[in-house]
Structure formats: structure tokens, C-alpha cells
Coordinates of C-alpha atoms in Angstrom, one line a residue:
M142 CA 66.9 -23.2 -12.0
R143 CA 65.6 -24.8 -8.8
S144 CA 65.7 -21.4 -7.0
V145 CA 63.1 -19.4 -9.8
G146 CA 60.8 -22.6 -9.6
V147 CA 60.9 -22.0 -5.7
I148 CA 60.2 -17.9 -6.2
I149 CA 56.8 -18.6 -9.2
V150 CA 55.6 -20.8 -7.1
G151 CA 56.2 -18.4 -4.2
I152 CA 54.4 -15.6 -6.4
L153 CA 51.7 -17.8 -7.5
L154 CA 50.8 -18.5 -4.0
L155 CA 50.7 -15.0 -2.9
A156 CA 48.7 -14.0 -6.0
V157 CA 46.4 -16.5 -4.9
V158 CA 46.2 -15.8 -1.3
S159 CA 45.1 -12.0 -2.0
V160 CA 42.7 -13.3 -3.9
G161 CA 41.3 -14.7 -1.3
C162 CA 42.1 -12.1 1.1
T163 CA 39.9 -9.3 -1.7
S164 CA 37.0 -12.5 -1.8
N165 CA 36.5 -12.0 2.1
A166 CA 37.2 -8.5 2.6
P167 CA 34.3 -6.6 4.1
K168 CA 31.7 -4.7 1.7
K169 CA 30.9 -1.2 2.1
E170 CA 27.4 -1.0 3.4
A171 CA 24.9 1.1 2.0
T172 CA 21.4 2.2 3.4
I173 CA 18.4 2.8 1.9
I174 CA 15.5 4.9 3.2
V175 CA 11.7 3.5 2.2
F176 CA 8.9 5.1 3.5
H177 CA 5.6 2.7 2.6
A178 CA 1.7 1.8 2.9
G179 CA 1.1 -0.8 5.9
S180 CA -0.7 -2.8 3.0
L181 CA 2.8 -3.3 0.8
S182 CA 4.6 -4.2 4.1
V183 CA 4.5 -8.5 3.7
P184 CA 5.4 -7.7 -0.4
F185 CA 8.2 -5.1 0.0
Q186 CA 10.0 -7.6 2.7
Q187 CA 10.5 -10.1 0.6
L188 CA 11.4 -6.9 -2.2
E189 CA 14.4 -5.6 0.0
S190 CA 15.4 -9.0 1.2
E191 CA 16.1 -9.9 -2.1
F192 CA 17.9 -6.6 -3.5
S193 CA 19.4 -6.9 -0.5
S194 CA 21.0 -10.2 -1.7
Y195 CA 21.5 -9.0 -5.8
A196 CA 22.8 -5.8 -4.0
E197 CA 26.0 -7.5 -2.2
K198 CA 26.3 -10.2 -5.8
N199 CA 26.3 -7.1 -8.2
L200 CA 27.2 -4.1 -7.0
G201 CA 29.5 -5.1 -4.2
L202 CA 27.3 -3.5 -1.7
R203 CA 25.7 -4.6 2.0
V204 CA 22.5 -2.9 1.7
V205 CA 20.8 -1.7 4.8
F206 CA 16.5 -1.2 5.1
Q207 CA 15.9 1.6 7.1
D208 CA 11.7 0.4 6.6
E209 CA 9.1 2.3 7.9
A210 CA 5.3 1.8 7.0
S211 CA 2.6 3.8 7.6
G212 CA -0.8 4.4 6.4
S213 CA 0.0 6.8 2.9
V214 CA -1.6 9.9 4.1
K215 CA 0.7 9.9 7.3
A216 CA 3.8 8.4 5.5
V217 CA 3.4 11.8 2.8
R218 CA 3.1 13.9 5.9
K219 CA 6.3 12.7 7.0
V220 CA 8.0 14.0 4.5
T221 CA 5.9 17.5 4.0
D222 CA 5.1 18.0 7.3
L223 CA 8.3 16.6 9.5
G224 CA 11.0 16.9 7.0
K225 CA 12.2 13.8 7.6
K226 CA 14.4 11.7 5.1
A227 CA 13.5 9.6 3.2
D228 CA 14.8 7.9 -0.4
V229 CA 11.6 5.9 -1.7
V230 CA 8.0 6.7 -1.3
A231 CA 5.4 4.2 -2.0
V232 CA 1.7 4.2 -1.2
A233 CA -1.7 2.5 -1.5
D234 CA -3.3 5.7 -3.6
Y235 CA -0.4 7.1 -6.3
T236 CA -2.8 10.5 -5.8
L237 CA -1.1 11.6 -2.9
I238 CA 2.0 12.1 -5.1
P239 CA 1.0 14.4 -7.5
Q240 CA -1.4 15.7 -4.8
M241 CA 1.2 16.0 -2.0
L242 CA 4.6 15.7 -3.0
V243 CA 5.5 17.6 -6.5
P244 CA 6.6 19.7 -7.2
D245 CA 8.8 20.3 -4.4
Y246 CA 10.0 16.8 -3.3
T247 CA 9.7 14.6 -6.2
D248 CA 9.2 15.3 -10.3
F249 CA 7.9 11.8 -11.8
Y250 CA 5.8 9.0 -10.8
V251 CA 5.2 5.7 -11.5
L252 CA 2.0 3.5 -10.7
F253 CA 3.0 -0.5 -10.4
A254 CA -0.1 -2.5 -8.8
T255 CA -3.7 -2.6 -8.0
N256 CA -5.9 -4.3 -5.0
E257 CA -9.5 -3.9 -3.7
I258 CA -11.5 -3.8 -0.6
V259 CA -12.8 -6.8 1.2
I260 CA -14.7 -7.3 4.4
A261 CA -12.5 -9.8 6.4
F262 CA -12.5 -11.6 9.4
T263 CA -11.5 -15.5 11.1
N264 CA -14.0 -18.7 12.2
K265 CA -13.6 -16.8 15.5
S266 CA -15.6 -13.9 14.2
K267 CA -19.4 -13.4 15.4
Y268 CA -22.1 -15.2 12.4
A269 CA -19.2 -16.1 10.3
G270 CA -20.7 -19.0 8.9
E271 CA -23.5 -16.8 7.3
M272 CA -21.2 -14.5 6.4
K273 CA -19.8 -17.2 4.7
A274 CA -22.8 -18.7 3.1
H275 CA -24.9 -15.0 2.5
P276 CA -22.1 -12.9 1.6
E277 CA -24.7 -10.4 0.5
R278 CA -25.9 -9.5 3.5
W279 CA -22.7 -8.0 4.8
Y280 CA -24.1 -5.0 6.2
E281 CA -26.9 -6.1 8.4
I282 CA -24.6 -8.7 9.8
L283 CA -22.0 -5.4 10.8
A284 CA -25.0 -3.4 12.2
R285 CA -25.9 -6.3 14.8
S286 CA -25.3 -4.7 17.7
D287 CA -23.0 -8.2 19.2
V288 CA -20.7 -7.4 15.9
S289 CA -17.8 -5.4 16.1
F290 CA -16.1 -4.6 12.5
G291 CA -13.1 -1.7 12.1
F292 CA -11.5 0.1 9.6
S293 CA -8.3 2.3 9.0
D294 CA -8.3 6.2 10.6
P295 CA -9.1 7.6 7.5
N296 CA -7.0 10.6 8.0
Q297 CA -4.2 8.6 7.4
D298 CA -4.4 5.7 5.4
P299 CA -6.3 5.6 2.5
C300 CA -8.0 2.3 3.0
G301 CA -9.1 3.5 5.6
Y302 CA -11.3 6.5 3.3
R303 CA -12.1 3.8 0.7
A304 CA -13.9 2.3 3.5
L305 CA -15.9 5.0 3.6
M306 CA -16.3 5.4 -0.5
V307 CA -17.1 1.5 -0.1
M308 CA -20.0 2.0 2.4
K309 CA -21.1 5.5 0.6
L310 CA -21.6 3.7 -2.6
A311 CA -23.4 0.6 -1.4
D312 CA -26.1 3.2 -0.5
L313 CA -25.9 3.6 -3.8
Y314 CA -26.4 0.1 -4.3
Y315 CA -28.6 -1.0 -2.6
G316 CA -31.0 1.5 -2.1
K317 CA -30.4 1.5 1.8
P318 CA -29.0 3.7 4.2
I319 CA -25.5 1.7 5.2
F320 CA -23.2 4.4 6.0
E321 CA -25.9 6.4 8.4
T322 CA -26.4 2.9 9.6
L323 CA -23.1 1.2 9.9
V324 CA -20.4 5.1 9.6
E325 CA -22.7 7.8 10.7
N326 CA -24.6 6.5 13.8
N327 CA -21.5 5.7 15.2
T328 CA -18.5 7.9 15.1
N329 CA -18.8 11.9 14.3
I330 CA -17.4 11.1 10.3
E331 CA -20.5 12.4 8.7
S332 CA -22.1 12.8 4.9
S333 CA -23.9 15.1 2.8
G334 CA -25.2 13.3 -0.4
T335 CA -22.4 11.5 -1.5
H336 CA -19.6 13.4 -0.2
I337 CA -18.4 12.2 3.1
Y338 CA -16.4 14.9 5.8
V339 CA -13.9 13.5 8.0
P340 CA -13.1 15.3 11.0
K341 CA -9.1 16.2 11.9
E342 CA -10.1 14.1 15.2
V343 CA -11.5 10.8 14.3
Q344 CA -13.7 10.1 17.6
V345 CA -15.9 7.0 17.9
R346 CA -19.2 6.5 19.9
D347 CA -19.4 2.3 19.6
R348 CA -17.1 0.4 20.9
R349 CA -18.4 -1.7 18.6
I350 CA -16.4 0.7 16.1
V351 CA -12.3 0.3 16.5
I352 CA -10.2 2.3 14.2
R353 CA -6.7 2.0 14.5
P354 CA -3.7 4.1 11.9
K355 CA -3.3 1.8 9.3
E356 CA -5.3 -1.0 8.1
T357 CA -2.5 -3.6 8.7
D358 CA -2.9 -2.5 13.0
L359 CA -6.3 -4.3 13.0
T360 CA -5.3 -7.7 11.4
G361 CA -3.6 -8.9 15.0
L362 CA -7.7 -8.1 16.1
V363 CA -8.8 -10.0 14.0
E364 CA -6.9 -13.1 14.2
S365 CA -6.9 -12.7 18.2
G366 CA -10.6 -12.4 17.3
S367 CA -10.8 -9.6 19.9
L368 CA -12.3 -8.0 16.5
D369 CA -15.0 -9.4 14.2
Y370 CA -14.3 -8.0 10.9
F371 CA -12.5 -5.5 9.2
F372 CA -12.4 -3.5 5.9
I373 CA -9.1 -4.3 4.1
Y374 CA -7.1 -4.8 0.9
K375 CA -7.7 -8.2 -0.6
S376 CA -3.7 -9.1 -1.0
V377 CA -3.6 -8.7 3.1
A378 CA -6.2 -11.1 3.9
E379 CA -4.7 -13.2 1.5
Q380 CA -1.3 -12.8 3.0
H381 CA -2.6 -13.5 6.7
N382 CA -5.1 -16.5 5.4
L383 CA -8.2 -14.7 6.8
S384 CA -11.5 -15.3 5.3
Y385 CA -13.0 -12.6 3.6
V386 CA -16.1 -11.2 1.4
T387 CA -15.4 -9.9 -1.8
L388 CA -18.2 -7.0 -2.4
P389 CA -20.1 -5.8 -6.2
D390 CA -17.6 -3.9 -8.9
E391 CA -19.9 -1.2 -8.3
I392 CA -18.6 -0.4 -4.8
N393 CA -15.1 -2.8 -4.4
L394 CA -12.6 -0.1 -5.9
R395 CA -11.1 -2.2 -8.3
D396 CA -13.3 -2.0 -11.9
F397 CA -11.5 0.6 -14.1
S398 CA -14.1 0.6 -16.7
R399 CA -16.1 1.9 -13.5
A400 CA -14.7 5.0 -13.0
E401 CA -17.1 7.5 -13.5
Y402 CA -19.9 5.5 -11.0
Y403 CA -16.9 5.6 -8.3
A404 CA -16.6 8.9 -8.7
Q405 CA -19.8 10.0 -7.3
V406 CA -18.6 9.2 -3.9
E407 CA -15.7 11.4 -2.6
V408 CA -14.0 12.1 1.2
T409 CA -12.9 15.7 2.3
L410 CA -10.3 15.1 4.8
G411 CA -9.8 16.7 7.8
S412 CA -6.2 16.2 8.2
T413 CA -4.5 17.9 5.1
G414 CA -8.0 19.3 4.1
R415 CA -8.2 17.9 0.8
R416 CA -11.3 16.6 -1.2
I417 CA -10.6 12.8 -2.5
R418 CA -12.7 11.4 -5.1
A419 CA -13.3 7.6 -5.2
K420 CA -11.4 5.7 -8.0
P421 CA -10.3 2.3 -8.8
I422 CA -7.8 1.8 -6.3
V423 CA -3.5 2.1 -7.6
Y424 CA -0.5 2.4 -6.1
G425 CA 2.5 4.9 -6.5
V426 CA 6.3 4.9 -6.2
T427 CA 8.4 8.1 -6.4
V428 CA 12.7 8.8 -5.3
L429 CA 12.5 12.2 -3.7
K430 CA 14.8 14.5 -5.3
N431 CA 16.4 15.0 -1.7
A432 CA 16.8 11.9 -1.2
P433 CA 20.6 10.7 0.5
H434 CA 21.2 7.6 -1.4
R435 CA 19.7 8.5 -4.5
E436 CA 21.6 6.1 -6.7
L437 CA 20.9 3.3 -5.1
A438 CA 17.1 3.6 -4.4
M439 CA 16.8 4.2 -8.1
E440 CA 18.7 0.7 -8.4
F441 CA 15.7 -0.6 -5.9
L442 CA 12.6 1.0 -8.3
K443 CA 14.4 -1.0 -10.9
F444 CA 13.7 -3.8 -9.6
L445 CA 10.4 -3.8 -7.9
L446 CA 9.5 -2.4 -11.8
G447 CA 11.3 -5.3 -13.4
N448 CA 10.1 -9.2 -13.4
E449 CA 12.1 -9.1 -9.9
G450 CA 9.2 -7.0 -8.4
R451 CA 6.5 -8.4 -10.4
R452 CA 7.2 -12.5 -9.2
I453 CA 7.1 -11.0 -6.0
F454 CA 4.0 -9.2 -5.8
K455 CA 2.1 -12.1 -7.7
E456 CA 3.9 -14.5 -4.7
N457 CA 2.1 -12.4 -2.4
H458 CA -1.1 -11.9 -4.3
Q459 CA -1.3 -8.6 -5.4
D460 CA -1.8 -7.3 -8.6
F461 CA 0.8 -5.3 -10.6
L462 CA 0.5 -3.0 -13.5
N463 CA 1.9 -4.6 -17.0
P464 CA 3.9 -2.3 -17.7
P465 CA 3.7 0.0 -15.3
V466 CA 3.3 3.6 -16.0
A467 CA 5.1 7.2 -15.3
F468 CA 4.9 10.7 -15.6
G469 CA 6.6 14.3 -15.3
N470 CA 10.2 13.9 -15.6
V471 CA 10.6 10.0 -15.4
P472 CA 15.0 9.3 -14.9
E473 CA 16.5 6.9 -17.8
E474 CA 16.8 4.0 -15.6
I475 CA 13.3 3.4 -15.8
R476 CA 12.4 4.6 -18.6
S477 CA 12.7 0.9 -20.5
L478 CA 10.5 -0.8 -17.8
V479 CA 7.4 1.3 -17.7
R480 CA 5.0 3.2 -20.2
I481 CA 5.3 7.3 -20.1
E482 CA 2.0 8.7 -20.5
N483 CA 2.6 13.0 -20.3
T484 CA -0.1 14.0 -18.9
T485 CA 0.3 14.2 -15.0
R486 CA -2.5 12.3 -12.6
G487 CA -3.5 13.8 -9.7

């Protein structure tokens, strides 16, 4: 009987050791390739970190993200022009997806977040005190010969062409030639009435004007005092603890009730030849048809569109659509998380 007991104890010990070895076994590694707008860098960094923890705990996977931030137009053109592989594409202007990715590269997309354009600065910026005290003078302050300001490249980044739209809408709102003073006199960007033309190669004629590939490239310049002001999304200004001036709803591209008013202004981009009409700012996301890791990418999209994503965006000062709105051949995996509309928007 003693020998039987020893055998049983041995079997139990072996089972415990086996379980321990299994739980400590290296997890399978998986990759997700994400191309996203620069303005999504902060919330996506947190989103990817939390999804990695979720996947390790619930899916038994160690997820590695290949994350590339850029201007949204550039992000899309990586796929369409350069043939680069990606799983998820998230852009600051959702219309880029139906215009440039549907139907060849994807057959659905989701509208998920909103934003507005502000003018950001720090206490190092020239006339910062006056800007805070009299924000309605923003265009007068930017026009001063000793003040520098910037925006992102309209050919690569929606924040850039939205900055142009804001300044052209300001012409209408204030009844003054603000676009001519700030843009046309200092660059080779031109306008005719409310139509803006952006050359394929944007040239700056005045050193006070700074243009970079994406809006977040300008953040460090303002923080260091090298640049006084820049046009940026409110969420990015909040994330970086920058001071900022909010603009009237008639020009800030935030107010959905003013969509028709915004639509008076449009931009033609030299990089794509496409004409873009001003509209309220809405972000879009999709998983590509030929996504190398499509099944896992769909899990990540579910995470983004669910309660976790909503919380993360709120923590990072960006408004989230409730619920997100989906178009096209919406995958079954996300149907419970979105409102599906049949008419494609572009």
C-alpha cells in the first residue's frame, strides 16, 4: 500500500510540474501592422499597449505592433502607391478611405472619433499674453512680422488642408482677407474665391512660415520656442499641455450643424489631384482586404471600437462617436459595436 501511495504522490507532483511548465511556456508571437494619422499617436500608443496585455491574457498571444504614424494622405498612399502591406489604416479624415481605398483595398470603414482645429502655443510664444487675453485677434497676431507660425503639409496631412480651410472660412466669418495675408502672401498656395489650390510641391516664401509633413512634427518646435504658433487638433494640444485658442464654430470644423456652411470651401491637392470639400472633422478606420494578420487585426478593431477604446480616447481628450458608424461590407465581428449605414460616404 505504501508503494501505491508513493506512486500516486509522484503522479500528482508530475502533474503540478507539467502545469507549471505549460503556464510558463513562451507564448506564440503575432504582429499587427498599423498605419495611422500622427494625431492618433498618443491614444494609439496606449491602445496598443493595453491590447497587447489583453491578447496575452485572453488570446495566449504576445502581440508586436509595427506602428507607423504619418499624415493621413501619406498613410493611405503607402498602401495605394507604394504597395506596402498593412493590417489597420486609421486616418484623421474618414473620406480618404472611400475615395482612395474602396473598393480595391477594403470594402468597409468605420467613423469613430471627432476633433476641432485650434491654434496652439506656449508662454515662450511672442505675444502669448495678448493671445490669451484677446483670442479674437489671432489672425492679427499671426500676421505680425516678428511672429512665426506653422501648419502641416496639406499634400500629406488632413490637418494641413484643414488649417487652410479654417483660414479661408475666416475670410467669410470676419470679412477680411485673412487667407491672402497669412497664406498666399507667404507661400505658393493660391485661392480663387473659396477654392484653394495646393501645388504638388509647396514652397514657403517667408521664413516665418513653417510647414512639416504631419501636424505632430510641429509640436516640438513650439515646445522648444523655435516656433510661436501652429494650427493643430485640440486633442493634441491637450495631450501636450499646450496653451491654445479655440476658434468660432463657424470656422473650427467641429460643429456638425454647420456642415453646409463649411462646405463653401474646398481644396484641390496637387499630390493626388483630388478636390476635398470642408466638412466636420471625423476620423475613420478600416482593416484591409489583404491584411497579413487580418483575424488578429479584427480583434484589435473590436478593442478600439468597444468600451476600452472609448475610455482610452476620453483619457486622451478626444471625443468618440457613440456609437461608431460603419459603411460597406461590415464584418460580423464588429456589427454589435457600430451603427451600420447603407449609403457610402465619400
